[in-house]
Structures are given as structure tokens and as C-alpha cells.
GROMACS .gro file of C-alpha atoms in nm:
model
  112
    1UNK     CA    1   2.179   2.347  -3.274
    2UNK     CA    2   2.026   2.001  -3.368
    3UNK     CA    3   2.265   1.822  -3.142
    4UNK     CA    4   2.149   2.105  -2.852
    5UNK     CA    5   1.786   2.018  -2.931
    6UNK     CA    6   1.839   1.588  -2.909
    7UNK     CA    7   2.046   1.611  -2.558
    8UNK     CA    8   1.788   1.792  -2.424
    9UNK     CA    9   1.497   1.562  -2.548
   10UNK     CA   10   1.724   1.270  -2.411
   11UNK     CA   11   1.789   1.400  -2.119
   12UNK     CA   12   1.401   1.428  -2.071
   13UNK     CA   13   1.326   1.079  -2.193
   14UNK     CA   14   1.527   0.970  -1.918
   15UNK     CA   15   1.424   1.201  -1.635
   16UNK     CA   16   1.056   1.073  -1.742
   17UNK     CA   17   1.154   0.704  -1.742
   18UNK     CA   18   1.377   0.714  -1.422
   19UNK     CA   19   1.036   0.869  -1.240
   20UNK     CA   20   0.887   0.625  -1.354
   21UNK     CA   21   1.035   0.303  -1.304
   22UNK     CA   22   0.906   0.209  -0.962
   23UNK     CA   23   0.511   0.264  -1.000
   24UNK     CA   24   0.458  -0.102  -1.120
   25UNK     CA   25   0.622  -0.315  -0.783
   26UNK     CA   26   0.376  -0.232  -0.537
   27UNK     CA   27   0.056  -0.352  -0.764
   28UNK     CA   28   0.257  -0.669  -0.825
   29UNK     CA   29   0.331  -0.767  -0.475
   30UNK     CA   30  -0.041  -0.672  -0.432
   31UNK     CA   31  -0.237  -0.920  -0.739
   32UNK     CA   32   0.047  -1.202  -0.598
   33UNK     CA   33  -0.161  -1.133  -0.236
   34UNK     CA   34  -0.483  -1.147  -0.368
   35UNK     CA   35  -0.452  -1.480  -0.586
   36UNK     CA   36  -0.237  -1.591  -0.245
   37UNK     CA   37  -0.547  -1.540  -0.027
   38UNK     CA   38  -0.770  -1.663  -0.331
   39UNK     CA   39  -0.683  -1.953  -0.249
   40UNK     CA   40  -0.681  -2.023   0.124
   41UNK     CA   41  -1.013  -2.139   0.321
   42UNK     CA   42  -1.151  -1.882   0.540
   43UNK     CA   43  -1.003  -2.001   0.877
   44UNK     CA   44  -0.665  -1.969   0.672
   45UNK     CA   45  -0.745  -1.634   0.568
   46UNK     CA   46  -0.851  -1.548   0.977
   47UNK     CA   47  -0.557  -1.731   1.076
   48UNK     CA   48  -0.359  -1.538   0.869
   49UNK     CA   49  -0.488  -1.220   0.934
   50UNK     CA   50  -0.441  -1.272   1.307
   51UNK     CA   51  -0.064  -1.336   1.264
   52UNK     CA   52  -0.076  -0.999   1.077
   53UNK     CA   53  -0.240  -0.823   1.355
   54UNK     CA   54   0.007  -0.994   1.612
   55UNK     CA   55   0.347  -0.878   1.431
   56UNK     CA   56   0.217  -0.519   1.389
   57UNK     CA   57   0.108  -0.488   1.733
   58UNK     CA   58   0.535  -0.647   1.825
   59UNK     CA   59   0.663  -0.357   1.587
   60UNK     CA   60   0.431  -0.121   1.757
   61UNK     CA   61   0.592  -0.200   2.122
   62UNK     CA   62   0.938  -0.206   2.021
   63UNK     CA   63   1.178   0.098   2.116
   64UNK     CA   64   1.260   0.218   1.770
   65UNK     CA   65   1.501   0.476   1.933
   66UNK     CA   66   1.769   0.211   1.896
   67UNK     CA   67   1.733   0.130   1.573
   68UNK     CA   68   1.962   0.293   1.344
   69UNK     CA   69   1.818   0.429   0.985
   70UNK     CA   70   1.837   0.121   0.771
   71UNK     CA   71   1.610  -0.124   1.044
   72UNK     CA   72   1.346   0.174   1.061
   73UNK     CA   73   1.378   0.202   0.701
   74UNK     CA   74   1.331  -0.222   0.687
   75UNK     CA   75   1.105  -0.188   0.946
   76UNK     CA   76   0.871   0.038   0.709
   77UNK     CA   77   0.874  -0.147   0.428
   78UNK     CA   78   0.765  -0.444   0.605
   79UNK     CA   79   0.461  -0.227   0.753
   80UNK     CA   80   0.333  -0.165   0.399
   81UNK     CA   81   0.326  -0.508   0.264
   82UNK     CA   82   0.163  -0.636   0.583
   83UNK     CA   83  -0.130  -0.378   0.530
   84UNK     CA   84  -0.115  -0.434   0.115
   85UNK     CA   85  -0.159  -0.831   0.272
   86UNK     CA   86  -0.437  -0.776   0.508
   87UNK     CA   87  -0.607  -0.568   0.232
   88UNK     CA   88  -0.621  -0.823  -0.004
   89UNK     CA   89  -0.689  -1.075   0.293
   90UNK     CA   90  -0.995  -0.827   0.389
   91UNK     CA   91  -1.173  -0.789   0.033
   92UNK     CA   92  -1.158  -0.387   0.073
   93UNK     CA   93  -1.459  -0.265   0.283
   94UNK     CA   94  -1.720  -0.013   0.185
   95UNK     CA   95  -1.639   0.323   0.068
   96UNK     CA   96  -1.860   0.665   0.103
   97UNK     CA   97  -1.761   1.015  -0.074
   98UNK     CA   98  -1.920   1.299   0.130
   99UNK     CA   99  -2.142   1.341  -0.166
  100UNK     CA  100  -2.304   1.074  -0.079
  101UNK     CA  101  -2.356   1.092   0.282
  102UNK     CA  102  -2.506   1.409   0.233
  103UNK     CA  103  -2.730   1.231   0.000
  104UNK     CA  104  -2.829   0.949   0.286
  105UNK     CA  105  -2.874   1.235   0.496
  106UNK     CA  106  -3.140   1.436   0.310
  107UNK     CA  107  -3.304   1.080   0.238
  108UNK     CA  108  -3.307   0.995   0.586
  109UNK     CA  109  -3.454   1.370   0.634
  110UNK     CA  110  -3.750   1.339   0.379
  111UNK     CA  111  -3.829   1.029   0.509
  112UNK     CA  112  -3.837   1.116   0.867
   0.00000   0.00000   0.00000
């Protein structure tokens, strides 16, 4: 009974740490962006950014019909970090929950 009770907990402890494995790469590869563009001058960061723009708009145009599952797959992955990149190139932008736009908009109501 007690040995019935410990495989099953085990085999839980590993179900929960194989899930869980992967969730730390992508925030790595994004803080080694940021300090990256930290410290570049601005033109280095436009520069940049413009090279960025340039290689997505090449992988855009190319006929991915003859590429076989592992380039598309490659292909992908090299789509993300060029957007984690440009995001930490950008600074982020401004963000607005509907909440709040509704709340501009009854402002902008009273007011008017």
C-alpha cells in the first residue's frame, strides 16, 4: 500500500517538473536582449531594428511550401526571438485595458 502511495507521488513530482522545465529559456534570452540593447546608442538600436524588419519581411516572401518540417520549425523559432529582440529594442509601447478606454471615453463625454 505505502509503496502504491510513493510511485504515485513520484510519478507526479515528475509529471510536474517535466511541465515545467522549459518556462525559464524564453525570459533568459529576453533580459540577455534588453542589457544587449542597454547598451547600444540609439542609431545602433535603429540600425538594428531595421535589420530586424528586413529579415522578417525575406522570411515573409519566401515559398515555405518547400520547406520540409524541421526549416519551418527553425524558421519559427527564429521568428520569436527576432520579435522578443525588437521588443526589448522598442522599450514596450503603451498599453490600454478596455476598462480604461471606457473611462477616457466618459471623460472625454463630460467634458465635451
Amino acid at each position: 500500500m505505502k509503496k502504491k502511495i510513493y510511485l504515485i507521488a513520484m510519478t507526479m513530482l515528475l509529471t510536474v517538473a517535466a511541465f515545467n522545465s522549459n518556462a525559464a529559456t524564453l525570459g533568459d534570452k529576453r533580459d540577455v536582449y534588453k542589457e544587449a540593447a542597454a547598451n547600444m546608442t540609439k542609431e545602433q538600436r535603429v540600425a538594428r531594428c531595421e535589420e530586424i524588419k528586413q529579415r522578417v519581411e525575406e522570411i515573409k516572401a519566401m515559398d515555405k511550401s518547400q520547406l520540409n518540417k524541421a526549416e519551418k520549425k527553425e524558421l519559427k523559432t527564429e521568428l520569436k526571438e527576432l520579435k522578443s529582440e525588437a521588443q526589448a529594442m522598442g522599450g514596450g509601447g503603451i498599453y490600454l485595458s478596455v476598462g480604461a478606454i471606457i473611462i477616457i471615453i466618459l471623460v472625454l463625454i463630460l467634458i465635451l
